[in-house]
């Protein structure tokens, strides 16, 4: 079985939450013998045919253009990084593609396509919604347009059994590929616009998310929480939705034992400093816990659009040197800051899944997780609190500070539990979804017959 | 008779390293030795050494009729010793002429006058001792960091350390109709006050090489004619004092040698001394020459020589600065209570005003000046490193 997979992130090209999830998932799929043709928003028109487990790190690359492919083949790269540099995936895809198309042209071309090719009125509506909303002057929209345009060639030139598209940025590409190849499509939803925006967000993105999920044969949601959201807010047929929780596989070179930086208890926020992650709640609970436990230290690790505001607000609240910022941390530094912490908190306002608590728990750090998160569905040895219930957060953190043995015990239990949450199990479920041939109608009738 | 009082501020801070949370508990150096060395050696080459040489020559040439005063911070002296000993020697040679006055200030160029009177007085005493040891000079005129001044500060400086004269900014909103050209007394008439004449000081310190300035280029003749004009308003033969106060780094560092600043400085004494009614004196001599009843002048709120507002918001204005200062004061208190001498010295280096200046967010006209002097990308970065360093120091205290 071979999958044509569209995703926006994959290490080393952005190792955010989506990137890490795709990495873990693809690696586990390869172990199960599922082959993956990976398409990323690269500068060059390339894909990565992943066939063996090692390929997930080596990223073998093929250019669609035969001349370029020949040139690429004859090139010798000293290091892996050098090759990644050449194909343009060594960092954030700022240089991605040539932004030469105007969005009007793009929208017009898509419109012509569905006008001439598509007869089904429902299908036509979806295409119209997608193409009418994939417009705008923003850099990201234009990048998505080019990514979508390219999907036509991948769909017609590659051989595959199923299409797997991650999040809205790749849904239009998945739709095109499904239309051209006639192969089934799986839309994976890692986060909706509601989650990202912490509010209604961008209308265009909703429309594209809706079109993609409706057009797809199967929708994979990263949690029950997300499944609820796409049923209620996007009216996606529940029979089509399958829940596959994310997992976390601890790196082989991980160092697990604690290494303190501070004498007092350390409470950690780790992630993008953005509205969705609830940094303001973290600040508020810090203020109130510190009133009671001035020896505690609160660390806000990461960067984000609200970083400056948090910095200034923490100063305005006069949290002295007890509320600290790390700035950007690399993987090794993330490990060090986790190992120096006692309590991890995830006060997200809306978190479809949230891998980083699994990471913290894997190191034996006691975690307190927002109830408005997918990860709270899979772990048991952690506290789960409504993100807005600051009183309870404060009470819980204080309780853990006052009862260090209990805190340590819970951390240990959480660690044992999390080490069992492996990508291998998630990949089994995904493989089953592929194998069902993704015909929701068939699945339904079968159920009905039973 | 109008006497020019030149006072030059000589100061270099110990700049912090980019100190991160993960550095806490490690033996990471708090101060960026390489950067501090580079800055000191650069400024010594561009400013201290050539200007000292020129001043020594001028003092000799005019047989002591040309006089200047310096205030040199403890952190500058220490860094001369470490990175540029010949600079310290050249200052010592200047003082030996007997025509240079040294002024007292806080050893660490700190803002402690605003939040910790005991520490303020300790640092003044330390500085006085340093001037004795390095130059054999007993200071009698006091200059507070950034010319920060307030009635209560004059009380401290007079009552505990017995200084006779203080200098500060000629702030318009305090002076109102009065002129900064006369010697004043503090609010309770116990100490003499000399006020900076900011217009002519800043013409040299800030505008000298500014081509947009309508008076550009500033020639010695033009400057002397302005000085001469100031005497016209005095009809009762009261002695006037023109207080030209500025950073010493004006010469060769802020105003590059190419701007002609050294030429200006070299020609100025002769052009002034040609006039019988113009001359140079030291700050400490102003009171003796004031042939009139010195008026008392009150500064209920703190003032400084910085920015348009002439207040203290360049250092203690925004929340980051205030949070940093409150944290510092708290740890300073704890360290003193514990009696850890080594930690106390490190914390005192952290009291240097520059650390707070880097956190300033007044990023309009005045912000440009702040930006020029900061080794960090942004005020936020400066704050992060500073507060991390204070967290690291507190951990050392707990161990």
Tab-separated table of C-alpha atoms in Angstrom, chain B residues 26-328:
chain	number	residue	atom	x	y	z
B	26	UNK	CA	26.218	26.949	36.082
B	27	UNK	CA	29.436	28.875	36.563
B	28	UNK	CA	28.599	31.049	33.593
B	29	UNK	CA	30.283	34.454	33.742
B	30	UNK	CA	27.737	37.138	34.445
B	31	UNK	CA	29.624	39.909	32.692
B	32	UNK	CA	30.791	39.941	29.131
B	33	UNK	CA	34.498	40.321	29.672
B	34	UNK	CA	35.356	40.306	26.003
B	35	UNK	CA	32.843	43.003	25.137
B	36	UNK	CA	33.839	45.141	28.113
B	37	UNK	CA	37.471	44.878	27.143
B	38	UNK	CA	36.751	45.759	23.536
B	39	UNK	CA	34.654	48.770	24.423
B	40	UNK	CA	37.178	50.050	26.946
B	41	UNK	CA	40.092	49.691	24.558
B	42	UNK	CA	38.173	51.259	21.702
B	43	UNK	CA	37.058	54.243	23.769
B	44	UNK	CA	40.553	54.619	25.224
B	45	UNK	CA	42.023	54.830	21.728
B	46	UNK	CA	39.363	57.119	20.336
B	47	UNK	CA	38.721	59.352	23.335
B	48	UNK	CA	40.475	58.962	26.671
B	49	UNK	CA	44.077	58.836	25.535
B	50	UNK	CA	44.002	61.538	22.833
B	51	UNK	CA	41.769	63.887	24.855
B	52	UNK	CA	43.826	63.480	28.010
B	53	UNK	CA	46.939	64.261	26.044
B	54	UNK	CA	45.359	67.366	24.588
B	55	UNK	CA	44.068	68.566	27.968
B	56	UNK	CA	47.455	68.052	29.590
B	57	UNK	CA	49.015	70.101	26.854
B	58	UNK	CA	46.420	72.878	27.204
B	59	UNK	CA	46.746	73.032	30.982
B	60	UNK	CA	50.514	73.417	30.626
B	61	UNK	CA	50.276	75.859	27.758
B	62	UNK	CA	47.982	78.239	29.679
B	63	UNK	CA	49.782	77.728	32.949
B	64	UNK	CA	46.735	76.551	34.846
B	65	UNK	CA	44.361	79.229	33.557
B	66	UNK	CA	42.562	76.481	31.696
B	67	UNK	CA	40.873	74.144	34.145
B	68	UNK	CA	38.583	71.160	33.969
B	69	UNK	CA	36.801	68.829	36.386
B	70	UNK	CA	36.178	65.111	36.057
B	71	UNK	CA	33.938	62.646	37.697
B	72	UNK	CA	35.299	59.131	37.130
B	73	UNK	CA	33.288	56.124	38.256
B	74	UNK	CA	34.693	53.164	40.155
B	75	UNK	CA	33.652	50.757	37.410
B	76	UNK	CA	35.576	52.863	34.892
B	77	UNK	CA	38.699	52.951	37.076
B	78	UNK	CA	38.566	49.181	37.562
B	79	UNK	CA	38.279	48.610	33.841
B	80	UNK	CA	41.142	51.036	33.133
B	81	UNK	CA	43.262	48.918	35.410
B	82	UNK	CA	42.188	45.690	33.777
B	83	UNK	CA	42.128	46.666	30.129
B	84	UNK	CA	43.881	49.980	29.640
B	85	UNK	CA	46.301	50.899	32.463
B	86	UNK	CA	47.850	53.679	30.382
B	87	UNK	CA	44.492	55.463	30.465
B	88	UNK	CA	44.515	55.532	34.263
B	89	UNK	CA	48.084	56.820	34.207
B	90	UNK	CA	47.131	59.630	31.856
B	91	UNK	CA	44.308	60.704	34.181
B	92	UNK	CA	46.730	60.594	37.123
B	93	UNK	CA	49.114	62.820	35.191
B	94	UNK	CA	46.312	65.308	34.625
B	95	UNK	CA	45.359	65.398	38.302
B	96	UNK	CA	49.008	65.891	39.269
B	97	UNK	CA	49.045	69.243	37.486
B	98	UNK	CA	46.842	70.596	40.280
B	99	UNK	CA	44.484	72.140	37.754
B	100	UNK	CA	42.008	69.301	37.598
B	101	UNK	CA	39.215	68.872	40.107
B	102	UNK	CA	37.862	65.401	40.802
B	103	UNK	CA	34.248	65.123	41.846
B	104	UNK	CA	32.565	62.599	44.080
B	105	UNK	CA	29.807	60.244	42.999
B	106	UNK	CA	28.615	56.697	43.581
B	107	UNK	CA	31.334	54.138	42.936
B	108	UNK	CA	29.041	52.072	40.706
B	109	UNK	CA	27.275	54.931	38.891
B	110	UNK	CA	24.069	53.745	40.487
B	111	UNK	CA	20.529	54.971	40.966
B	112	UNK	CA	20.604	54.058	44.651
B	113	UNK	CA	19.867	57.676	45.643
B	114	UNK	CA	16.330	56.936	44.467
B	115	UNK	CA	15.680	53.735	46.399
B	116	UNK	CA	18.323	52.843	49.018
B	117	UNK	CA	19.865	55.697	51.020
B	118	UNK	CA	22.241	53.484	52.980
B	119	UNK	CA	23.611	51.845	49.869
B	120	UNK	CA	23.860	55.278	48.242
B	121	UNK	CA	26.015	56.575	51.094
B	122	UNK	CA	28.145	53.407	51.121
B	123	UNK	CA	28.872	53.795	47.432
B	124	UNK	CA	29.766	57.482	47.875
B	125	UNK	CA	32.206	56.574	50.625
B	126	UNK	CA	33.722	53.846	48.464
B	127	UNK	CA	34.222	56.306	45.649
B	128	UNK	CA	35.801	58.912	47.889
B	129	UNK	CA	38.256	56.344	49.127
B	130	UNK	CA	39.035	55.283	45.575
B	131	UNK	CA	39.819	58.879	44.569
B	132	UNK	CA	42.117	59.148	47.588
B	133	UNK	CA	43.906	55.934	46.729
B	134	UNK	CA	44.258	56.411	42.994
B	135	UNK	CA	44.800	60.163	42.814
B	136	UNK	CA	45.478	61.326	46.367
B	137	UNK	CA	42.498	63.599	45.931
B	138	UNK	CA	39.814	64.446	48.493
B	139	UNK	CA	36.553	65.232	46.702
B	140	UNK	CA	34.408	68.151	47.887
B	141	UNK	CA	32.006	68.570	44.974
B	142	UNK	CA	29.350	65.939	44.376
B	143	UNK	CA	27.776	64.826	41.141
B	144	UNK	CA	25.066	62.209	41.348
B	145	UNK	CA	24.535	59.633	38.610
B	146	UNK	CA	23.094	61.275	35.485
B	147	UNK	CA	22.885	64.527	37.486
B	148	UNK	CA	19.917	63.087	39.346
B	149	UNK	CA	19.034	65.585	42.041
B	150	UNK	CA	16.318	66.251	44.568
B	151	UNK	CA	16.163	68.168	47.853
B	152	UNK	CA	16.400	65.013	49.958
B	153	UNK	CA	19.489	63.843	48.049
B	154	UNK	CA	21.259	67.108	48.914
B	155	UNK	CA	20.510	66.424	52.583
B	156	UNK	CA	22.134	62.991	52.414
B	157	UNK	CA	25.154	64.260	50.544
B	158	UNK	CA	25.652	67.140	52.952
B	159	UNK	CA	24.792	65.534	56.266
B	160	UNK	CA	26.622	62.269	55.915
B	161	UNK	CA	29.477	63.041	53.590
B	162	UNK	CA	29.945	66.784	54.060
B	163	UNK	CA	30.193	67.756	50.403
B	164	UNK	CA	30.211	71.529	49.883
B	165	UNK	CA	28.889	71.758	46.358
B	166	UNK	CA	26.598	69.726	44.117
B	167	UNK	CA	25.968	69.937	40.406
B	168	UNK	CA	22.783	69.165	38.558
B	169	UNK	CA	20.776	70.000	35.459
B	170	UNK	CA	19.448	73.541	34.845
B	171	UNK	CA	15.892	72.289	34.501
B	172	UNK	CA	13.567	74.920	33.009
B	173	UNK	CA	10.503	73.883	34.972
B	174	UNK	CA	12.444	74.375	38.233
B	175	UNK	CA	14.368	77.501	37.263
B	176	UNK	CA	11.423	79.267	35.619
B	177	UNK	CA	12.554	82.918	35.350
B	178	UNK	CA	15.928	82.286	36.949
B	179	UNK	CA	19.154	81.841	35.039
B	180	UNK	CA	21.448	78.816	35.380
B	181	UNK	CA	24.386	81.234	35.119
B	182	UNK	CA	24.451	81.994	38.858
B	183	UNK	CA	25.514	79.942	41.827
B	184	UNK	CA	22.595	78.805	43.972
B	185	UNK	CA	22.095	77.049	47.282
B	186	UNK	CA	20.051	73.940	47.914
B	187	UNK	CA	16.582	74.320	49.434
B	188	UNK	CA	17.838	74.711	53.011
B	189	UNK	CA	20.927	76.725	52.069
B	190	UNK	CA	23.470	74.209	53.290
B	191	UNK	CA	25.167	73.241	50.066
B	192	UNK	CA	26.089	75.123	46.879
B	193	UNK	CA	24.371	74.245	43.657
B	194	UNK	CA	25.702	74.632	40.134
B	195	UNK	CA	23.309	74.128	37.258
B	196	UNK	CA	24.188	72.821	33.853
B	197	UNK	CA	23.715	75.289	31.003
B	198	UNK	CA	22.217	72.682	28.735
B	199	UNK	CA	21.908	74.750	25.571
B	200	UNK	CA	25.638	75.354	25.100
B	201	UNK	CA	26.625	72.012	26.691
B	202	UNK	CA	24.478	70.111	24.225
B	203	UNK	CA	25.684	72.212	21.296
B	204	UNK	CA	29.044	70.561	21.891
B	205	UNK	CA	27.941	67.170	23.199
B	206	UNK	CA	25.041	66.380	20.855
B	207	UNK	CA	24.864	68.821	17.978
B	208	UNK	CA	28.483	69.438	17.120
B	209	UNK	CA	28.618	67.180	14.069
B	210	UNK	CA	24.937	67.352	13.127
B	211	UNK	CA	24.744	68.692	9.592
B	212	UNK	CA	20.979	69.258	9.896
B	213	UNK	CA	21.591	71.764	12.682
B	214	UNK	CA	21.283	75.338	11.328
B	215	UNK	CA	24.382	76.436	13.256
B	216	UNK	CA	26.548	73.708	11.725
B	217	UNK	CA	29.529	73.919	11.657
B	218	UNK	CA	30.203	75.103	15.183
B	219	UNK	CA	33.374	77.171	15.095
B	220	UNK	CA	35.303	78.366	18.133
B	221	UNK	CA	34.607	82.000	17.202
B	222	UNK	CA	30.904	81.406	16.978
B	223	UNK	CA	30.869	79.583	20.300
B	224	UNK	CA	32.897	82.269	22.066
B	225	UNK	CA	30.636	84.992	20.691
B	226	UNK	CA	27.649	83.144	22.196
B	227	UNK	CA	29.473	82.875	25.514
B	228	UNK	CA	30.354	86.566	25.410
B	229	UNK	CA	26.763	87.508	24.694
B	230	UNK	CA	25.681	85.832	27.943
B	231	UNK	CA	27.558	88.452	29.941
B	232	UNK	CA	25.522	91.314	28.415
B	233	UNK	CA	22.476	90.508	30.534
B	234	UNK	CA	24.431	91.025	33.759
B	235	UNK	CA	24.319	94.730	34.693
B	236	UNK	CA	25.337	94.530	38.382
B	237	UNK	CA	28.741	92.920	37.941
B	238	UNK	CA	27.664	89.699	39.575
B	239	UNK	CA	29.984	86.865	38.713
B	240	UNK	CA	28.488	84.345	36.339
B	241	UNK	CA	29.241	80.655	35.897
B	242	UNK	CA	28.729	78.869	32.638
B	243	UNK	CA	28.408	75.196	33.501
B	244	UNK	CA	29.333	73.040	30.558
B	245	UNK	CA	28.704	69.487	31.690
B	246	UNK	CA	28.967	66.525	29.363
B	247	UNK	CA	30.116	62.961	28.897
B	248	UNK	CA	33.842	62.857	28.337
B	249	UNK	CA	33.244	60.395	25.509
B	250	UNK	CA	31.891	63.388	23.560
B	251	UNK	CA	35.467	63.897	22.441
B	252	UNK	CA	36.359	61.332	19.823
B	253	UNK	CA	33.630	58.795	20.612
B	254	UNK	CA	30.212	60.457	20.320
B	255	UNK	CA	31.684	63.162	18.112
B	256	UNK	CA	34.312	61.549	15.961
B	257	UNK	CA	37.743	63.022	15.473
B	258	UNK	CA	36.806	63.699	11.820
B	259	UNK	CA	34.105	66.125	13.000
B	260	UNK	CA	36.837	68.513	14.185
B	261	UNK	CA	35.916	68.197	17.856
B	262	UNK	CA	39.539	67.993	18.957
B	263	UNK	CA	40.394	71.059	16.972
B	264	UNK	CA	37.508	72.858	18.629
B	265	UNK	CA	38.691	71.862	22.095
B	266	UNK	CA	42.257	72.863	21.322
B	267	UNK	CA	41.383	76.349	20.097
B	268	UNK	CA	38.717	77.139	22.677
B	269	UNK	CA	40.877	78.084	25.720
B	270	UNK	CA	42.907	80.625	23.839
B	271	UNK	CA	39.811	82.248	22.333
B	272	UNK	CA	38.174	82.471	25.762
B	273	UNK	CA	41.250	83.690	27.619
B	274	UNK	CA	41.755	86.504	25.109
B	275	UNK	CA	38.826	88.182	26.874
B	276	UNK	CA	39.615	89.618	30.311
B	277	UNK	CA	36.099	89.026	31.562
B	278	UNK	CA	36.057	85.333	30.599
B	279	UNK	CA	37.913	82.456	32.238
B	280	UNK	CA	37.845	78.903	33.563
B	281	UNK	CA	37.378	77.706	37.139
B	282	UNK	CA	36.653	74.489	39.033
B	283	UNK	CA	33.226	73.711	40.501
B	284	UNK	CA	34.590	73.892	44.046
B	285	UNK	CA	35.677	77.539	43.554
B	286	UNK	CA	32.344	78.906	42.374
B	287	UNK	CA	30.975	79.660	45.835
B	288	UNK	CA	34.022	81.758	46.749
B	289	UNK	CA	33.533	83.826	43.615
B	290	UNK	CA	29.822	84.425	44.030
B	291	UNK	CA	29.745	88.053	45.062
B	292	UNK	CA	26.039	87.992	45.884
B	293	UNK	CA	23.563	86.307	48.168
B	294	UNK	CA	23.000	82.818	46.665
B	295	UNK	CA	19.343	82.114	46.263
B	296	UNK	CA	17.937	78.826	47.578
B	297	UNK	CA	16.292	76.660	44.991
B	298	UNK	CA	14.074	73.692	45.679
B	299	UNK	CA	13.736	70.471	43.715
B	300	UNK	CA	10.881	68.575	45.326
B	301	UNK	CA	10.873	65.872	42.634
B	302	UNK	CA	13.925	64.127	41.188
B	303	UNK	CA	15.421	65.594	38.006
B	304	UNK	CA	18.234	64.407	35.742
B	305	UNK	CA	20.064	65.522	32.633
B	306	UNK	CA	18.401	62.939	30.385
B	307	UNK	CA	15.948	63.297	27.546
B	308	UNK	CA	13.484	66.114	26.987
B	309	UNK	CA	11.665	65.507	30.259
B	310	UNK	CA	14.803	65.793	32.432
B	311	UNK	CA	13.300	63.265	34.818
B	312	UNK	CA	14.299	59.756	35.876
B	313	UNK	CA	12.013	57.815	33.525
B	314	UNK	CA	14.890	56.879	31.239
B	315	UNK	CA	16.003	54.423	33.969
B	316	UNK	CA	13.013	53.909	36.213
B	317	UNK	CA	10.038	54.612	33.988
B	318	UNK	CA	8.496	51.444	32.607
B	319	UNK	CA	7.379	48.272	34.345
B	320	UNK	CA	10.416	46.250	33.304
B	321	UNK	CA	12.749	48.825	34.845
B	322	UNK	CA	10.701	49.100	38.007
B	323	UNK	CA	10.341	45.357	38.431
B	324	UNK	CA	14.078	44.914	37.862
B	325	UNK	CA	14.918	47.651	40.372
B	326	UNK	CA	12.571	46.308	43.045
B	327	UNK	CA	14.021	42.835	42.609
B	328	UNK	CA	17.553	44.199	42.842
